Amino acid sequence: MGVALLEIGGDLAVVDGATVENSFIPSTGTLYSLIQPIAFGMGFWRLEYWTRRYPGPEGGLKLTAAHMMTIASLMLSSVLIFHSNDGVGYDIQEWMRNPTVIGAILWTGIVTTAIPSFFETKALRSLTAAETTMLYSTEPIFGSIFAAVVLEESMGLAGGIGAMMVVFGCLYSSLGPAGGDKETKETS
């Protein structure tokens, strides 16, 4: 719920042809943003299983390679299915001649996708999927802080409430209802 408020708070929506700020009217992009944390959580649960099944450094590299090939296949399929008749093939040929585009693709594919994926796989050897999901649920908070500092964006009331809900959810998840006194609870 907290992530939902962070994602929805501050959105722009078009209502009857006019742009409405700070609206709670969901757009398609907002709905995708709400699905993303659920998909990440499910992905971590599956990755935890496969990480245990394929231990060692080679297992991490194999899982990362499979992850990257899956992403590349899905993106290529998406382009072919949804953009096969609108001239994107010509655009792709032009883009591949541009060194800036090639550099951006390599940066995005290697630095911001493959390397973090490898370290996520490595981290799941010592963390559970629940702990990893909890840590990743703070991503929207840091994204909002980054946007406020770098882009001078402001967070609305819904975003602030959502951030507090995420933080309290993380605290509750890590400390539990007894305030972290799990040993006392287990021995009594």
Coordinates of N, CA and C in Angstrom, one line a residue:
M1 N 0.8 -1.2 0.0 CA 0.0 0.0 0.0 C 0.9 1.2 0.0
G2 N 2.0 1.2 0.8 CA 2.9 2.4 0.8 C 3.5 2.7 -0.5
V3 N 3.9 1.6 -1.2 CA 4.5 1.8 -2.5 C 3.5 2.3 -3.5
A4 N 2.3 1.8 -3.3 CA 1.2 2.3 -4.2 C 1.0 3.8 -4.0
L5 N 1.0 4.3 -2.8 CA 0.8 5.7 -2.5 C 2.0 6.5 -3.1
L6 N 3.2 5.9 -2.9 CA 4.4 6.6 -3.5 C 4.3 6.7 -5.0
E7 N 3.9 5.6 -5.6 CA 3.8 5.6 -7.1 C 2.7 6.5 -7.6
I8 N 1.6 6.5 -6.9 CA 0.4 7.3 -7.4 C 0.6 8.8 -7.1
G9 N 1.0 9.1 -5.9 CA 1.1 10.5 -5.4 C 2.0 11.3 -6.4
G10 N 1.4 12.4 -6.8 CA 2.1 13.3 -7.7 C 2.0 13.0 -9.2
D11 N 1.2 12.0 -9.5 CA 1.0 11.7 -10.9 C 0.2 12.7 -11.6
L12 N 0.4 12.8 -12.9 CA -0.4 13.7 -13.8 C -1.4 12.8 -14.5
A13 N -2.6 13.2 -14.5 CA -3.6 12.5 -15.2 C -4.4 13.4 -16.1
V14 N -4.9 12.9 -17.2 CA -5.7 13.7 -18.1 C -7.1 13.3 -17.9
V15 N -7.9 14.3 -17.5 CA -9.3 14.2 -17.3 C -10.1 15.1 -18.2
D16 N -10.9 14.6 -19.1 CA -11.7 15.4 -20.0 C -10.8 16.4 -20.8
G17 N -9.6 15.9 -21.2 CA -8.7 16.7 -22.0 C -7.8 17.7 -21.2
A18 N -8.0 17.8 -19.9 CA -7.2 18.7 -19.1 C -6.3 17.9 -18.2
T19 N -5.1 18.4 -18.0 CA -4.1 17.7 -17.1 C -4.4 18.1 -15.7
V20 N -4.5 17.1 -14.8 CA -4.8 17.3 -13.4 C -3.6 16.8 -12.6
E21 N -3.0 17.7 -11.8 CA -1.9 17.3 -11.0 C -2.3 16.7 -9.7
N22 N -1.4 15.8 -9.1 CA -1.6 15.2 -7.8 C -3.0 14.4 -7.8
S23 N -3.3 13.8 -8.8 CA -4.6 13.1 -8.9 C -4.4 11.6 -8.5
F24 N -5.4 11.0 -8.0 CA -5.4 9.6 -7.7 C -6.1 8.8 -8.8
I25 N -6.2 9.4 -10.0 CA -6.8 8.7 -11.1 C -5.7 7.9 -11.7
P26 N -5.8 6.5 -11.7 CA -4.7 5.7 -12.2 C -4.6 5.8 -13.7
S27 N -3.4 5.9 -14.2 CA -3.1 5.8 -15.6 C -2.5 4.4 -15.9
T28 N -2.3 4.1 -17.2 CA -1.7 2.8 -17.5 C -0.3 2.7 -16.9
G29 N 0.5 3.8 -17.0 CA 1.8 3.8 -16.4 C 1.8 3.5 -14.9
T30 N 0.8 4.1 -14.2 CA 0.6 3.9 -12.8 C 0.3 2.5 -12.5
L31 N -0.5 1.9 -13.3 CA -0.9 0.5 -13.0 C 0.3 -0.4 -13.2
Y32 N 1.2 -0.1 -14.3 CA 2.4 -0.9 -14.4 C 3.3 -0.7 -13.2
S33 N 3.4 0.5 -12.7 CA 4.2 0.8 -11.5 C 3.7 0.1 -10.3
L34 N 2.5 -0.2 -10.2 CA 1.9 -0.9 -9.1 C 2.2 -2.4 -9.2
I35 N 2.2 -2.9 -10.4 CA 2.5 -4.3 -10.7 C 4.0 -4.6 -10.5
Q36 N 4.9 -3.7 -10.7 CA 6.3 -3.9 -10.6 C 6.8 -4.4 -9.3
P37 N 6.4 -3.9 -8.1 CA 6.9 -4.5 -6.9 C 6.4 -5.9 -6.7
I38 N 5.2 -6.2 -7.1 CA 4.7 -7.6 -7.0 C 5.6 -8.6 -7.9
A39 N 5.9 -8.1 -9.1 CA 6.7 -8.9 -10.0 C 8.1 -9.1 -9.4
F40 N 8.7 -8.0 -8.9 CA 10.0 -8.1 -8.3 C 10.0 -9.1 -7.1
G41 N 9.0 -9.0 -6.3 CA 8.9 -10.0 -5.1 C 8.8 -11.4 -5.6
M42 N 8.0 -11.7 -6.6 CA 7.8 -13.0 -7.1 C 9.1 -13.5 -7.7
G43 N 9.8 -12.6 -8.4 CA 11.1 -12.9 -9.0 C 12.1 -13.3 -8.0
F44 N 12.2 -12.6 -6.8 CA 13.1 -12.9 -5.8 C 12.8 -14.3 -5.1
W45 N 11.5 -14.6 -5.0 CA 11.2 -15.9 -4.5 C 11.7 -17.0 -5.4
R46 N 11.5 -16.8 -6.7 CA 12.0 -17.8 -7.6 C 13.6 -17.9 -7.7
L47 N 14.2 -16.7 -7.6 CA 15.6 -16.6 -7.7 C 16.2 -17.2 -6.5
E48 N 15.6 -17.1 -5.3 CA 16.1 -17.7 -4.1 C 16.1 -19.2 -4.3
Y49 N 15.1 -19.8 -4.9 CA 15.0 -21.2 -5.1 C 16.2 -21.7 -6.0
W50 N 16.3 -21.0 -7.1 CA 17.4 -21.3 -8.1 C 18.8 -21.1 -7.6
T51 N 18.9 -20.1 -6.8 CA 20.2 -19.8 -6.2 C 20.7 -21.0 -5.3
R52 N 19.7 -21.5 -4.5 CA 20.0 -22.7 -3.7 C 20.3 -23.9 -4.5
R53 N 19.6 -24.0 -5.6 CA 19.8 -25.2 -6.5 C 21.1 -25.1 -7.3
Y54 N 21.6 -24.0 -7.6 CA 22.9 -23.8 -8.3 C 23.8 -22.9 -7.5
P55 N 24.5 -23.5 -6.5 CA 25.4 -22.8 -5.6 C 26.7 -22.5 -6.4
G56 N 27.5 -21.7 -5.7 CA 28.9 -21.4 -6.3 C 28.9 -20.2 -7.3
P57 N 30.1 -19.7 -7.6 CA 30.2 -18.6 -8.5 C 29.6 -18.9 -9.9
E58 N 29.9 -20.2 -10.3 CA 29.4 -20.5 -11.7 C 27.9 -20.5 -11.7
G59 N 27.2 -20.9 -10.7 CA 25.8 -20.8 -10.6 C 25.2 -19.4 -10.7
G60 N 25.9 -18.5 -10.0 CA 25.5 -17.1 -10.1 C 25.6 -16.5 -11.5
L61 N 26.7 -16.9 -12.2 CA 26.9 -16.4 -13.6 C 25.9 -17.1 -14.5
K62 N 25.6 -18.4 -14.3 CA 24.6 -19.0 -15.1 C 23.2 -18.4 -15.0
L63 N 22.9 -18.1 -13.7 CA 21.6 -17.5 -13.4 C 21.5 -16.1 -14.0
T64 N 22.6 -15.4 -13.9 CA 22.6 -14.0 -14.4 C 22.5 -14.1 -16.0
A65 N 23.2 -15.0 -16.6 CA 23.1 -15.1 -18.0 C 21.7 -15.5 -18.5
A66 N 21.1 -16.5 -17.8 CA 19.7 -16.9 -18.1 C 18.8 -15.7 -17.9
H67 N 19.0 -14.9 -16.9 CA 18.1 -13.7 -16.6 C 18.3 -12.7 -17.8
M68 N 19.5 -12.4 -18.2 CA 19.7 -11.5 -19.3 C 19.2 -11.9 -20.6
M69 N 19.4 -13.2 -20.9 CA 18.8 -13.8 -22.1 C 17.3 -13.7 -22.1
T70 N 16.7 -14.0 -21.0 CA 15.2 -13.9 -20.9 C 14.8 -12.4 -21.2
I71 N 15.4 -11.5 -20.5 CA 15.1 -10.1 -20.7 C 15.2 -9.7 -22.2
A72 N 16.4 -10.1 -22.8 CA 16.6 -9.7 -24.2 C 15.6 -10.4 -25.1
S73 N 15.3 -11.6 -24.8 CA 14.3 -12.3 -25.7 C 12.9 -11.7 -25.6
L74 N 12.5 -11.3 -24.3 CA 11.2 -10.7 -24.1 C 11.1 -9.3 -24.8
M75 N 12.2 -8.6 -24.7 CA 12.2 -7.2 -25.3 C 12.2 -7.3 -26.9
L76 N 13.0 -8.2 -27.4 CA 13.0 -8.4 -28.9 C 11.6 -8.9 -29.3
S77 N 11.0 -9.8 -28.6 CA 9.7 -10.3 -29.0 C 8.7 -9.2 -28.9
S78 N 8.8 -8.3 -27.9 CA 7.9 -7.2 -27.8 C 8.0 -6.2 -29.0
V79 N 9.2 -6.0 -29.4 CA 9.4 -5.1 -30.6 C 8.8 -5.7 -31.8
L80 N 9.1 -7.0 -32.0 CA 8.6 -7.7 -33.2 C 7.1 -7.8 -33.2
I81 N 6.5 -8.0 -32.0 CA 5.0 -8.2 -32.0 C 4.3 -6.8 -32.1
F82 N 4.8 -5.8 -31.3 CA 4.0 -4.6 -31.2 C 4.5 -3.5 -32.2
H83 N 5.7 -3.7 -32.8 CA 6.2 -2.6 -33.7 C 6.7 -3.1 -35.0
S84 N 6.2 -4.3 -35.5 CA 6.7 -4.8 -36.7 C 6.2 -4.1 -37.9
N85 N 5.1 -3.4 -37.8 CA 4.5 -2.7 -39.0 C 4.7 -1.2 -39.0
D86 N 5.4 -0.6 -38.0 CA 5.5 0.8 -38.0 C 6.9 1.4 -38.2
G87 N 7.7 0.6 -38.9 CA 9.0 1.2 -39.3 C 10.1 1.1 -38.3
V88 N 9.9 0.4 -37.2 CA 10.9 0.4 -36.2 C 12.2 -0.4 -36.6
G89 N 12.0 -1.3 -37.5 CA 13.2 -2.0 -38.1 C 14.2 -1.1 -38.7
Y90 N 13.7 -0.1 -39.5 CA 14.5 0.9 -40.1 C 15.2 1.7 -39.0
D91 N 14.4 2.1 -38.0 CA 15.0 2.9 -36.9 C 16.1 2.2 -36.2
I92 N 15.9 0.9 -35.9 CA 16.9 0.1 -35.3 C 18.2 0.0 -36.1
Q93 N 18.1 -0.1 -37.4 CA 19.3 -0.1 -38.2 C 20.0 1.3 -38.1
E94 N 19.3 2.3 -38.1 CA 19.9 3.7 -37.9 C 20.6 3.8 -36.5
W95 N 19.9 3.3 -35.5 CA 20.4 3.4 -34.1 C 21.7 2.6 -34.0
M96 N 21.8 1.5 -34.7 CA 23.0 0.7 -34.6 C 24.2 1.3 -35.3
R97 N 24.0 2.3 -36.0 CA 25.1 3.0 -36.7 C 25.6 4.2 -35.8
N98 N 24.8 4.5 -34.8 CA 25.1 5.6 -33.9 C 25.9 5.1 -32.6
P99 N 27.2 5.6 -32.5 CA 28.0 5.1 -31.3 C 27.4 5.5 -30.0
T100 N 26.7 6.6 -29.9 CA 26.1 7.0 -28.7 C 25.0 6.1 -28.3
V101 N 24.2 5.6 -29.2 CA 23.1 4.7 -28.9 C 23.7 3.3 -28.5
I102 N 24.7 2.9 -29.2 CA 25.4 1.6 -28.9 C 25.9 1.7 -27.5
G103 N 26.6 2.8 -27.1 CA 27.1 3.0 -25.8 C 26.0 3.0 -24.7
A104 N 24.9 3.6 -25.0 CA 23.8 3.6 -24.1 C 23.2 2.2 -23.9
I105 N 23.1 1.5 -25.0 CA 22.6 0.1 -24.9 C 23.6 -0.8 -24.1
L106 N 24.8 -0.6 -24.3 CA 25.8 -1.4 -23.6 C 25.8 -1.0 -22.1
W107 N 25.7 0.3 -21.8 CA 25.7 0.8 -20.4 C 24.5 0.2 -19.7
T108 N 23.3 0.3 -20.4 CA 22.1 -0.2 -19.8 C 22.1 -1.7 -19.6
G109 N 22.6 -2.4 -20.6 CA 22.6 -3.8 -20.5 C 23.6 -4.4 -19.5
I110 N 24.8 -3.8 -19.5 CA 25.8 -4.4 -18.6 C 25.9 -3.7 -17.2
V111 N 26.0 -2.4 -17.2 CA 26.2 -1.7 -15.9 C 25.0 -1.7 -15.0
T112 N 23.8 -1.4 -15.6 CA 22.6 -1.2 -14.8 C 21.7 -2.4 -14.8
T113 N 22.0 -3.4 -15.6 CA 21.2 -4.6 -15.5 C 22.0 -5.9 -15.2
A114 N 23.0 -6.3 -15.9 CA 23.7 -7.5 -15.7 C 24.5 -7.5 -14.4
I115 N 25.2 -6.5 -14.1 CA 26.0 -6.4 -12.9 C 25.1 -6.4 -11.6
P116 N 24.1 -5.6 -11.6 CA 23.2 -5.7 -10.4 C 22.5 -7.0 -10.3
S117 N 22.1 -7.6 -11.4 CA 21.5 -8.9 -11.4 C 22.5 -10.0 -10.8
F118 N 23.7 -9.9 -11.1 CA 24.7 -10.8 -10.6 C 24.8 -10.7 -9.1
F119 N 24.9 -9.4 -8.6 CA 25.0 -9.2 -7.2 C 23.7 -9.5 -6.4
E120 N 22.6 -9.3 -7.0 CA 21.3 -9.8 -6.4 C 21.3 -11.3 -6.2
T121 N 21.8 -12.0 -7.2 CA 21.9 -13.5 -7.1 C 22.8 -13.8 -6.0
K122 N 24.0 -13.1 -5.9 CA 25.0 -13.4 -4.9 C 24.4 -13.1 -3.5
A123 N 23.6 -12.0 -3.4 CA 23.1 -11.6 -2.1 C 22.0 -12.6 -1.6
L124 N 21.3 -13.2 -2.5 CA 20.3 -14.2 -2.1 C 20.9 -15.5 -1.5
R125 N 22.2 -15.6 -1.6 CA 22.8 -16.8 -0.9 C 22.8 -16.5 0.6
S126 N 22.8 -15.3 1.1 CA 22.8 -15.0 2.5 C 21.6 -14.4 3.0
L127 N 20.7 -13.9 2.1 CA 19.4 -13.3 2.5 C 18.3 -14.2 2.0
T128 N 17.2 -14.1 2.7 CA 16.0 -14.8 2.2 C 15.3 -13.9 1.2
A129 N 14.4 -14.4 0.4 CA 13.6 -13.7 -0.6 C 12.8 -12.6 0.1
A130 N 12.3 -12.9 1.3 CA 11.5 -12.0 2.1 C 12.3 -10.8 2.5
E131 N 13.5 -11.0 3.0 CA 14.4 -9.9 3.3 C 14.8 -9.1 2.1
T132 N 15.1 -9.7 1.0 CA 15.5 -9.0 -0.2 C 14.3 -8.2 -0.7
T133 N 13.1 -8.7 -0.7 CA 11.9 -8.0 -1.1 C 11.7 -6.8 -0.2
M134 N 11.9 -6.9 1.1 CA 11.8 -5.8 2.0 C 12.8 -4.7 1.7
L135 N 14.0 -5.1 1.5 CA 15.0 -4.1 1.1 C 14.7 -3.3 -0.2
Y136 N 14.2 -4.1 -1.2 CA 13.9 -3.5 -2.4 C 12.6 -2.6 -2.4
S137 N 11.8 -2.9 -1.4 CA 10.6 -2.0 -1.2 C 10.9 -0.6 -0.9
T138 N 12.1 -0.4 -0.4 CA 12.5 1.0 -0.1 C 13.0 1.8 -1.3
E139 N 13.1 1.1 -2.5 CA 13.6 1.8 -3.7 C 12.8 3.0 -4.1
P140 N 11.4 3.0 -4.0 CA 10.7 4.2 -4.4 C 11.0 5.4 -3.4
I141 N 11.3 5.1 -2.2 CA 11.6 6.2 -1.3 C 12.9 6.8 -1.7
F142 N 13.9 6.0 -2.0 CA 15.2 6.6 -2.5 C 15.1 7.3 -3.8
G143 N 14.2 6.7 -4.7 CA 13.9 7.4 -6.0 C 13.3 8.7 -5.8
S144 N 12.3 8.8 -4.8 CA 11.7 10.1 -4.6 C 12.7 11.1 -4.0
I145 N 13.5 10.6 -3.1 CA 14.5 11.5 -2.5 C 15.5 12.0 -3.6
F146 N 15.9 11.1 -4.5 CA 16.8 11.5 -5.6 C 16.1 12.5 -6.5
A147 N 14.8 12.3 -6.8 CA 14.1 13.2 -7.7 C 13.9 14.6 -7.0
A148 N 13.8 14.6 -5.7 CA 13.6 15.8 -4.9 C 14.9 16.6 -4.9
V149 N 16.1 15.9 -4.7 CA 17.4 16.6 -4.7 C 17.8 17.0 -6.0
V150 N 17.8 16.1 -7.0 CA 18.4 16.3 -8.3 C 17.5 17.1 -9.2
L151 N 16.2 16.7 -9.3 CA 15.2 17.3 -10.2 C 14.3 18.3 -9.6
E152 N 14.5 18.6 -8.3 CA 13.7 19.6 -7.5 C 12.2 19.3 -7.6
E153 N 11.9 18.0 -7.6 CA 10.5 17.6 -7.5 C 10.1 17.6 -6.1
S154 N 8.8 17.7 -5.9 CA 8.2 17.7 -4.5 C 7.4 16.5 -4.4
M155 N 7.4 16.0 -3.1 CA 6.5 14.8 -2.8 C 5.3 15.3 -2.2
G156 N 4.2 14.8 -2.7 CA 2.9 15.2 -2.1 C 2.6 14.5 -0.8
L157 N 1.4 14.8 -0.2 CA 1.0 14.2 1.0 C 0.9 12.6 0.9
A158 N 0.3 12.2 -0.2 CA 0.1 10.8 -0.5 C 1.5 10.1 -0.6
G159 N 2.4 10.7 -1.2 CA 3.8 10.1 -1.3 C 4.5 10.1 0.1
G160 N 4.3 11.1 0.9 CA 4.9 11.1 2.2 C 4.2 10.0 3.1
I161 N 2.9 9.8 3.0 CA 2.2 8.8 3.8 C 2.7 7.4 3.3
G162 N 2.8 7.3 1.9 CA 3.3 6.0 1.4 C 4.7 5.7 1.8
A163 N 5.6 6.7 1.9 CA 7.0 6.5 2.3 C 7.0 6.0 3.8
M164 N 6.2 6.6 4.6 CA 6.1 6.2 6.0 C 5.6 4.8 6.2
M165 N 4.6 4.4 5.3 CA 4.1 3.1 5.4 C 5.1 2.1 5.0
V166 N 5.9 2.4 4.0 CA 7.0 1.5 3.5 C 8.0 1.3 4.7
V167 N 8.4 2.4 5.3 CA 9.4 2.3 6.4 C 8.9 1.5 7.5
F168 N 7.6 1.8 7.9 CA 7.0 1.1 9.1 C 6.8 -0.4 8.7
G169 N 6.5 -0.7 7.5 CA 6.4 -2.1 7.0 C 7.7 -2.8 7.1
C170 N 8.8 -2.1 6.7 CA 10.1 -2.7 6.8 C 10.5 -2.9 8.2
L171 N 10.2 -2.0 9.1 CA 10.6 -2.1 10.5 C 9.7 -3.2 11.1
Y172 N 8.5 -3.3 10.8 CA 7.6 -4.4 11.4 C 8.1 -5.7 10.9
S173 N 8.5 -5.8 9.6 CA 8.9 -7.1 9.0 C 10.2 -7.5 9.7
S174 N 11.1 -6.6 10.0 CA 12.4 -7.0 10.5 C 12.4 -7.2 12.0
L175 N 11.6 -6.4 12.7 CA 11.5 -6.4 14.2 C 10.4 -7.3 14.7
G176 N 9.4 -7.4 13.9 CA 8.2 -8.2 14.3 C 7.3 -7.5 15.3
P177 N 6.2 -8.1 15.7 CA 5.2 -7.4 16.5 C 5.8 -7.2 17.9
A178 N 6.7 -8.0 18.4 CA 7.3 -7.8 19.7 C 8.4 -6.8 19.8
G179 N 8.7 -6.1 18.7 CA 9.8 -5.1 18.7 C 11.1 -5.7 18.7
G180 N 11.2 -6.8 18.0 CA 12.6 -7.5 17.8 C 12.9 -8.4 18.9
D181 N 12.0 -8.7 19.8 CA 12.3 -9.6 20.9 C 11.9 -11.0 20.6
K182 N 12.4 -11.5 19.5 CA 12.0 -12.8 19.0 C 12.5 -14.0 19.9
E183 N 13.7 -13.8 20.5 CA 14.1 -14.9 21.4 C 13.2 -15.1 22.6
T184 N 12.7 -14.0 23.2 CA 11.9 -14.1 24.3 C 10.6 -14.7 23.9
K185 N 10.1 -14.4 22.7 CA 8.8 -15.0 22.2 C 9.0 -16.5 22.0
E186 N 10.1 -16.9 21.5 CA 10.3 -18.3 21.1 C 10.5 -19.2 22.4
T187 N 11.2 -18.6 23.4 CA 11.5 -19.4 24.6 C 10.3 -19.5 25.6
S188 N 9.3 -18.5 25.5 CA 8.2 -18.6 26.4 C 7.1 -19.5 26.0

